[in-house]
Short mmCIF file of N, CA and C in Angstrom, two decimals:
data_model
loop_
_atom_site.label_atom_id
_atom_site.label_comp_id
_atom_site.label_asym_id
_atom_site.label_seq_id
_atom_site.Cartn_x
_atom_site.Cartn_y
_atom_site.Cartn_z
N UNK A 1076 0.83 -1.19 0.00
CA UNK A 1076 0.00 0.00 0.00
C UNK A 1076 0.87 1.25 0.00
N UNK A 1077 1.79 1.51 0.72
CA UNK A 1077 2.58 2.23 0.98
C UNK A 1077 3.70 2.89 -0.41
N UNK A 1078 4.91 1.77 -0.14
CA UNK A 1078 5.71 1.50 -1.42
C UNK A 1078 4.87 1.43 -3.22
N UNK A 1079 4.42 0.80 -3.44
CA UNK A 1079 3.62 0.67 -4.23
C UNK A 1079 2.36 1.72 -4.90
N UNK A 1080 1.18 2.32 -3.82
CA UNK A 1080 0.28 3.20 -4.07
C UNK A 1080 -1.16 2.25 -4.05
N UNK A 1081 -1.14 0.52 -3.76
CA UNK A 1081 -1.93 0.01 -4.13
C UNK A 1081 -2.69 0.09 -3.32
N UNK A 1082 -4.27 -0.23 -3.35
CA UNK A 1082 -5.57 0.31 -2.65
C UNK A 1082 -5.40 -1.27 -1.27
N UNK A 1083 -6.19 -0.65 -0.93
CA UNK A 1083 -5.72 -1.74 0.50
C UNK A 1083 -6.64 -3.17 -0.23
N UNK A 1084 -7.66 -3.30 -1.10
CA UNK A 1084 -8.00 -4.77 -1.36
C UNK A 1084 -6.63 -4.95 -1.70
N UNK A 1085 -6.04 -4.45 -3.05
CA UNK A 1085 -5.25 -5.35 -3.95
C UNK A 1085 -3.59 -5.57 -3.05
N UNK A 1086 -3.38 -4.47 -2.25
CA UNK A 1086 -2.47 -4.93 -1.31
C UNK A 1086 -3.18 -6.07 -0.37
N UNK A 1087 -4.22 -6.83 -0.05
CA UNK A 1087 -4.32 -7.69 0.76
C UNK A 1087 -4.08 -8.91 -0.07
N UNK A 1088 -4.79 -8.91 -1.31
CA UNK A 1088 -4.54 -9.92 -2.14
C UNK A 1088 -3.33 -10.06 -2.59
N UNK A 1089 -2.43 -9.16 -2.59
CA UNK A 1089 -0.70 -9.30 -3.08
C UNK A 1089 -0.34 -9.92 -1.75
N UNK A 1090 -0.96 -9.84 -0.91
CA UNK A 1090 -0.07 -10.34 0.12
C UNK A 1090 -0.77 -11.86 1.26
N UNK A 1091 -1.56 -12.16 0.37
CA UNK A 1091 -2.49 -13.48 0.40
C UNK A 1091 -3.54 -13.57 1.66
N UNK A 1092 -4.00 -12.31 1.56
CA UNK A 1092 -4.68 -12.13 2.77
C UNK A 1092 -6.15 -11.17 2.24
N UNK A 1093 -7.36 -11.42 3.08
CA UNK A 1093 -9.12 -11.39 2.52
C UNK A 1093 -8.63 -9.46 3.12
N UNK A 1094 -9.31 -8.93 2.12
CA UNK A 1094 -9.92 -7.47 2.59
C UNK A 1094 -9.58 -7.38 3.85
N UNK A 1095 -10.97 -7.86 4.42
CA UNK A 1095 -11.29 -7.39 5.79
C UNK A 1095 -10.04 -7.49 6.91
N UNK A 1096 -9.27 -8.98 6.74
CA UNK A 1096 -8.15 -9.29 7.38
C UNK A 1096 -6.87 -8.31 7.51
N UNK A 1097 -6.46 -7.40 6.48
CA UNK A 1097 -6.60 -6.07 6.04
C UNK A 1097 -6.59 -5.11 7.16
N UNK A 1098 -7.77 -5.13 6.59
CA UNK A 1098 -8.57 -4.12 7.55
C UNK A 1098 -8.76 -4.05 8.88
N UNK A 1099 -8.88 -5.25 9.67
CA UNK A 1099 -8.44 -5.68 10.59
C UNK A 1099 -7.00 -5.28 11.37
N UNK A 1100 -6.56 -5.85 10.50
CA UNK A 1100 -4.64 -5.84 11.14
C UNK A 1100 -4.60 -4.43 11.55
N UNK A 1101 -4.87 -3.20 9.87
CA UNK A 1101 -4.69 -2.17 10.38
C UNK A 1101 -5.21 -1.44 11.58
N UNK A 1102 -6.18 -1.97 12.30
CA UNK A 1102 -6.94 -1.36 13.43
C UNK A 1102 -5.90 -1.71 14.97
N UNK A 1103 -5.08 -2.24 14.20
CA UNK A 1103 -4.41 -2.74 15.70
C UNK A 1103 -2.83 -1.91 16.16
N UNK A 1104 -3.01 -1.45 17.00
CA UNK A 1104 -2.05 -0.22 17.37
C UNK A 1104 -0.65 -0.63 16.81
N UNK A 1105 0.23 -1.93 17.40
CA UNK A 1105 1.24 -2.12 16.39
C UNK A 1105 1.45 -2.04 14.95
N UNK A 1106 0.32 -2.84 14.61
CA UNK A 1106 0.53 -2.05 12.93
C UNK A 1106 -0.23 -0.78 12.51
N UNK A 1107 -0.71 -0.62 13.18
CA UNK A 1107 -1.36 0.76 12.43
C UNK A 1107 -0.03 1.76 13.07
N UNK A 1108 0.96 1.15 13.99
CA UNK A 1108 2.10 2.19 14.48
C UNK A 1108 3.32 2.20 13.47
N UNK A 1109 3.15 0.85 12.76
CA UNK A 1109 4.27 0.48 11.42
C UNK A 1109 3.69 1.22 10.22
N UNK A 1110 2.43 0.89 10.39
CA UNK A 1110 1.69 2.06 8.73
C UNK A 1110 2.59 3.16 8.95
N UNK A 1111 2.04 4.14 9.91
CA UNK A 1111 2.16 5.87 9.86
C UNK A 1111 3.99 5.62 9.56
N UNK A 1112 4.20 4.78 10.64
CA UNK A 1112 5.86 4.72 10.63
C UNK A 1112 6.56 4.98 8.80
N UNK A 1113 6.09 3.85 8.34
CA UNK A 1113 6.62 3.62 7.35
C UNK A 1113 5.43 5.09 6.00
N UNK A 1114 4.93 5.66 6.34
CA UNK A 1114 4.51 6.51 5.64
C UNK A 1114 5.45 7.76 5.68
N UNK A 1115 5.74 7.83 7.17
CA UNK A 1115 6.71 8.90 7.14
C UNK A 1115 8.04 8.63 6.63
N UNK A 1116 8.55 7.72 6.35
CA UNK A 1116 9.45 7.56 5.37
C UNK A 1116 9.30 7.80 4.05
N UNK A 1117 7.72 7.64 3.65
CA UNK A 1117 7.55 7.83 2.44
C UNK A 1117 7.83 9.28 2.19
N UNK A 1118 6.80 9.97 2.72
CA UNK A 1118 6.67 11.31 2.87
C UNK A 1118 8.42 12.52 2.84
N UNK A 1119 8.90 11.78 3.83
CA UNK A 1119 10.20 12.31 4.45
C UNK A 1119 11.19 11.82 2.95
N UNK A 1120 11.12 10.39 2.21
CA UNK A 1120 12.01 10.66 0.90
C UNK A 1120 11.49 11.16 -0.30
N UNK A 1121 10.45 11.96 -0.41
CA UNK A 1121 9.52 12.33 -1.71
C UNK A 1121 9.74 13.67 -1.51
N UNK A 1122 9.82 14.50 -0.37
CA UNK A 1122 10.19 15.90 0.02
C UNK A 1122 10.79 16.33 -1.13
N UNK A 1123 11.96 16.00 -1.31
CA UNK A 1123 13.25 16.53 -1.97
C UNK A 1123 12.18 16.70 -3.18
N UNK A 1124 11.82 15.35 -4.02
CA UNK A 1124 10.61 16.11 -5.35
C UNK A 1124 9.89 16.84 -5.32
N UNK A 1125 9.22 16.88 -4.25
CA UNK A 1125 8.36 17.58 -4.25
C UNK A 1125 8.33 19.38 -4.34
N UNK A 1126 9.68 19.45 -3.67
CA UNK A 1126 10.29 21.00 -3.65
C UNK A 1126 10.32 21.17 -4.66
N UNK A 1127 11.17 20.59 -5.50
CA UNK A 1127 11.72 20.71 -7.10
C UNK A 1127 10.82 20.86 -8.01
N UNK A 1128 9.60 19.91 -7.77
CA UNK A 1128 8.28 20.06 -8.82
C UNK A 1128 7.70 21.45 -9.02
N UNK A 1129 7.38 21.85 -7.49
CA UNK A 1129 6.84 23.29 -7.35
C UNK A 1129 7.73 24.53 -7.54
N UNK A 1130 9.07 24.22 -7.12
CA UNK A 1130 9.99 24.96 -7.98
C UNK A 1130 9.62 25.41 -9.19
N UNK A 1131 9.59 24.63 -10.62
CA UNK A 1131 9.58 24.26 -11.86
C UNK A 1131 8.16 25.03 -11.77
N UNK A 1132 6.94 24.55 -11.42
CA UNK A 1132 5.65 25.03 -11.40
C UNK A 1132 6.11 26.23 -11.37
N UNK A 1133 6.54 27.07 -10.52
CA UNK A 1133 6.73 28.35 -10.34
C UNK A 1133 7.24 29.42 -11.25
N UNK A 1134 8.32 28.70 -12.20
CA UNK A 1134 9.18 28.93 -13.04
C UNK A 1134 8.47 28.85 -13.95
N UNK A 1135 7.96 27.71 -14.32
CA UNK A 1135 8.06 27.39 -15.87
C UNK A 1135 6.24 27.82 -16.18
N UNK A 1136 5.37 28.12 -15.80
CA UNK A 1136 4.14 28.33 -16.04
C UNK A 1136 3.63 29.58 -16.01
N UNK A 1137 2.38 30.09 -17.07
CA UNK A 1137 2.17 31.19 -17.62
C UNK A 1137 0.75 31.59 -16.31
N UNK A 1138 0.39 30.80 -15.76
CA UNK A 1138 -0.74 30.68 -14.61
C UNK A 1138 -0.19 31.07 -13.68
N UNK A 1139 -0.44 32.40 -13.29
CA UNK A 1139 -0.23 33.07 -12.54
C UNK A 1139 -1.06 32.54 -10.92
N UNK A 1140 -1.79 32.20 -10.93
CA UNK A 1140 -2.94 31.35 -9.74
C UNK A 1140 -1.74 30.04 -9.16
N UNK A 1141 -1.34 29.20 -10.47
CA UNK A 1141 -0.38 28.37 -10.06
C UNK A 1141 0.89 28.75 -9.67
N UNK A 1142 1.39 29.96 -10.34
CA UNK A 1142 2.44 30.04 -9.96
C UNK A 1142 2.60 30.66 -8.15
N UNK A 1143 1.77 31.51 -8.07
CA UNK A 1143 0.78 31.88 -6.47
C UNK A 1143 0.93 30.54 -5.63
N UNK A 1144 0.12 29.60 -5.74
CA UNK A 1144 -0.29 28.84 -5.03
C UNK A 1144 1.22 27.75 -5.27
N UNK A 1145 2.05 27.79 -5.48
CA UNK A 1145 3.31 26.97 -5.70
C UNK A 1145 3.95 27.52 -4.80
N UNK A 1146 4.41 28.94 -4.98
CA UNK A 1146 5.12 29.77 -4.00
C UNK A 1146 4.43 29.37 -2.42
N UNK A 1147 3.49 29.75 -2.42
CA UNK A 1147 2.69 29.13 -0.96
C UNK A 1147 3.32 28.24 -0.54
N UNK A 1148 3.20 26.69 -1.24
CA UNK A 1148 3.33 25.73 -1.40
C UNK A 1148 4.72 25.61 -0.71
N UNK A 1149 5.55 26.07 -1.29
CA UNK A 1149 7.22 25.91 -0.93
C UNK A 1149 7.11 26.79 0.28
N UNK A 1150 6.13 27.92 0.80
CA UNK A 1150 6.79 28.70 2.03
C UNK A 1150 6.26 27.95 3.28
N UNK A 1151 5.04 26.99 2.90
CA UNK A 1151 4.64 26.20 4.10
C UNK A 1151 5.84 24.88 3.99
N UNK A 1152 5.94 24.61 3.20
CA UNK A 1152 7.28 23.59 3.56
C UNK A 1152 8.12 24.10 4.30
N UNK A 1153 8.80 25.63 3.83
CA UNK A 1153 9.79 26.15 5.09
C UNK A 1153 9.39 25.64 6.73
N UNK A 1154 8.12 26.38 6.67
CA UNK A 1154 7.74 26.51 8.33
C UNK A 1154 7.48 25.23 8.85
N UNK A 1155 6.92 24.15 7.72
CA UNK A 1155 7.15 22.91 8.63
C UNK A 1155 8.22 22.49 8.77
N UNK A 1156 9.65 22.77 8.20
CA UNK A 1156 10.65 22.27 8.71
C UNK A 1156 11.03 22.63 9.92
N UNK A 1157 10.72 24.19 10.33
CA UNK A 1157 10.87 24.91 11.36
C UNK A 1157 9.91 24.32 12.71
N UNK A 1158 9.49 23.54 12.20
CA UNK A 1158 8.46 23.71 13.38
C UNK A 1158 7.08 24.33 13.67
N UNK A 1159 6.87 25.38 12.85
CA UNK A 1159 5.70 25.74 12.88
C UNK A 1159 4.01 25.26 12.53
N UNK A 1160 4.72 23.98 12.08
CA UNK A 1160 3.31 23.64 11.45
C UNK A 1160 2.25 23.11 12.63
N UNK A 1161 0.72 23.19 12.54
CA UNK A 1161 -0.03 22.73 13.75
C UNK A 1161 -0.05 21.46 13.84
N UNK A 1162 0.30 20.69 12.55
CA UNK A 1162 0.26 19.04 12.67
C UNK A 1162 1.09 18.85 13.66
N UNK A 1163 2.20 19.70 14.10
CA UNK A 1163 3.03 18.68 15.00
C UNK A 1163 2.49 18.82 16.60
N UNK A 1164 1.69 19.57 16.76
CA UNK A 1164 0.72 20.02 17.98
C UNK A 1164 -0.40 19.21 18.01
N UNK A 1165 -0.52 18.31 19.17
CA UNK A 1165 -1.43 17.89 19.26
C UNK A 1165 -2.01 18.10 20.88
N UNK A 1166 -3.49 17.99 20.68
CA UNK A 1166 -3.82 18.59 22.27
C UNK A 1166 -4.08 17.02 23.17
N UNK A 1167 -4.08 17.92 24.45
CA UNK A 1167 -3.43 16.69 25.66
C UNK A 1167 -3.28 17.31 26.82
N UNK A 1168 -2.91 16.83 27.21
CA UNK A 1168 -2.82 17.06 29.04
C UNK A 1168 -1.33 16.87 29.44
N UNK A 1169 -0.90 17.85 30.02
CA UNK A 1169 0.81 17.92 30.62
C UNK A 1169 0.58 18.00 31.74
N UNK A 1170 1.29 16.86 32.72
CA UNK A 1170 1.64 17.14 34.04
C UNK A 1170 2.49 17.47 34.49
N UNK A 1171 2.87 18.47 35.28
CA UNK A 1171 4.54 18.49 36.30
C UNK A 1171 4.34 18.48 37.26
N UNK A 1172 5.19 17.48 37.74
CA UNK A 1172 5.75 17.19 39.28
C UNK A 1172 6.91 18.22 39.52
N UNK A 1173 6.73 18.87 40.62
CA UNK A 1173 7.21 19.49 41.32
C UNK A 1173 8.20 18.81 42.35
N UNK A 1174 9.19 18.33 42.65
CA UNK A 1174 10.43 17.79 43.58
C UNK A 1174 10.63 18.44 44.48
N UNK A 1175 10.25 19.33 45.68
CA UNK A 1175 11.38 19.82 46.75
C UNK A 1175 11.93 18.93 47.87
N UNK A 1176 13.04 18.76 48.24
CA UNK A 1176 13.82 18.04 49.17
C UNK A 1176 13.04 18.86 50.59
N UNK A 1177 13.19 20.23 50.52
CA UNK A 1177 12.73 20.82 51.95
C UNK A 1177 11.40 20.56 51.90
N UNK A 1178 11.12 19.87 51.80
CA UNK A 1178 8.80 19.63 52.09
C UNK A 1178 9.22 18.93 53.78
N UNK A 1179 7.81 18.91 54.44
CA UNK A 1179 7.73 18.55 54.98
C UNK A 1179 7.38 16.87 55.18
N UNK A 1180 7.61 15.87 56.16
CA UNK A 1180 7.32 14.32 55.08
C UNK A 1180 5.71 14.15 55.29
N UNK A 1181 5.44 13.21 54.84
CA UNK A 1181 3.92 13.77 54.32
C UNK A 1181 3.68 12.44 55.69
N UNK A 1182 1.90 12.83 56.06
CA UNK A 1182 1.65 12.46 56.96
C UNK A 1182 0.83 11.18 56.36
N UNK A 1183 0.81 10.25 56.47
CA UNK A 1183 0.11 8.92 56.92
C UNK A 1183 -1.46 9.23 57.05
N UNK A 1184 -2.48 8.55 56.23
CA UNK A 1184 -3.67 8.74 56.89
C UNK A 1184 -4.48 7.99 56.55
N UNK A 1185 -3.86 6.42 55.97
CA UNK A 1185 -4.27 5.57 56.22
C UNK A 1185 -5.15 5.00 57.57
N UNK A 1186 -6.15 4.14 56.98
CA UNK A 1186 -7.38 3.89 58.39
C UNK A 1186 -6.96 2.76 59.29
N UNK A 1187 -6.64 2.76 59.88
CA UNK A 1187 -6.49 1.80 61.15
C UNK A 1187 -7.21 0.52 61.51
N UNK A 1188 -6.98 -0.04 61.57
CA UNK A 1188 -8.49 -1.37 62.33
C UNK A 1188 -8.50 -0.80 63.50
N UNK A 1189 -10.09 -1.00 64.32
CA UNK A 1189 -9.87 -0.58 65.53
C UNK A 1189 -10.62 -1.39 66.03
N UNK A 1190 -10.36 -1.56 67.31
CA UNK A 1190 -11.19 -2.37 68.15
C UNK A 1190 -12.56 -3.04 68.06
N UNK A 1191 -12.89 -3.83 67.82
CA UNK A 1191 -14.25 -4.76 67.79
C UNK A 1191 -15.12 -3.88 68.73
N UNK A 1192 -16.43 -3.22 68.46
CA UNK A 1192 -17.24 -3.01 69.48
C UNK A 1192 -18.17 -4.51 69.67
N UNK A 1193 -18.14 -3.87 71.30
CA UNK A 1193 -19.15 -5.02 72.47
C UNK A 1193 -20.48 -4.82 71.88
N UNK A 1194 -21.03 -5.66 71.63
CA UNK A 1194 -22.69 -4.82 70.99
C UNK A 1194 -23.31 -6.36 71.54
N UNK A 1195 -24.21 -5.94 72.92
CA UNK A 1195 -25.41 -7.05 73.68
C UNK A 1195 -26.75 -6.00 73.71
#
């Protein structure tokens, strides 16, 4: 699917396995953690063309709209290299623990067993 471009049936059948089975696998956090994995490789070695294409777009075309939207194109690539892009933000919850040595030690307040009451 990946390497290739093939649709997830005909990658199941290249790889002797039903649709759904497929479909399946991918739902499961290890491989669906190898998909993205191995996508960002894709992604991460196609970069380099991809600059170059829109380069050329920019250059070589009388479409002024394209040549616009190319330039774009290459200045959001800058900022995601930088960091700026929101994909790499995702929302969540941050905790910090705080460490001081001078605290006081914390008190115990666990419940006790206590005595059986007499009950006549």
């Amino acid at each position: 699917m990946i390497w290739e471009g093939k649709s997830r049936k005909d990658a199941a059948e290249a790889a002797g396995l039903k649709d759904h089975a497929l479909y399946s696998a991918l739902r499961k956090p290890h491989v669906k953690a190898y998909y993205l994995e191995q996508l960002d490789v894709l992604r991460t070695s196609e970069r380099a063309r991809n600059i170059h294409t829109l380069a050329e777009v920019r250059d070589q075309t009388s479409n002024q709209m394209a040549r616009v939207q190319a330039v774009k194109a290459l200045e959001q690539i800058s900022d995601d290299e930088q960091g700026t892009s929101r994909a790499r933000h995702a929302p969540g919850l941050q905790i910090v623990v705080h460490v001081k040595t001078d605290q006081k030690p914390v008190i115990d307040v666990t419940p006790q067993p206590s005595e059986p009451l007499d009950v006549d």
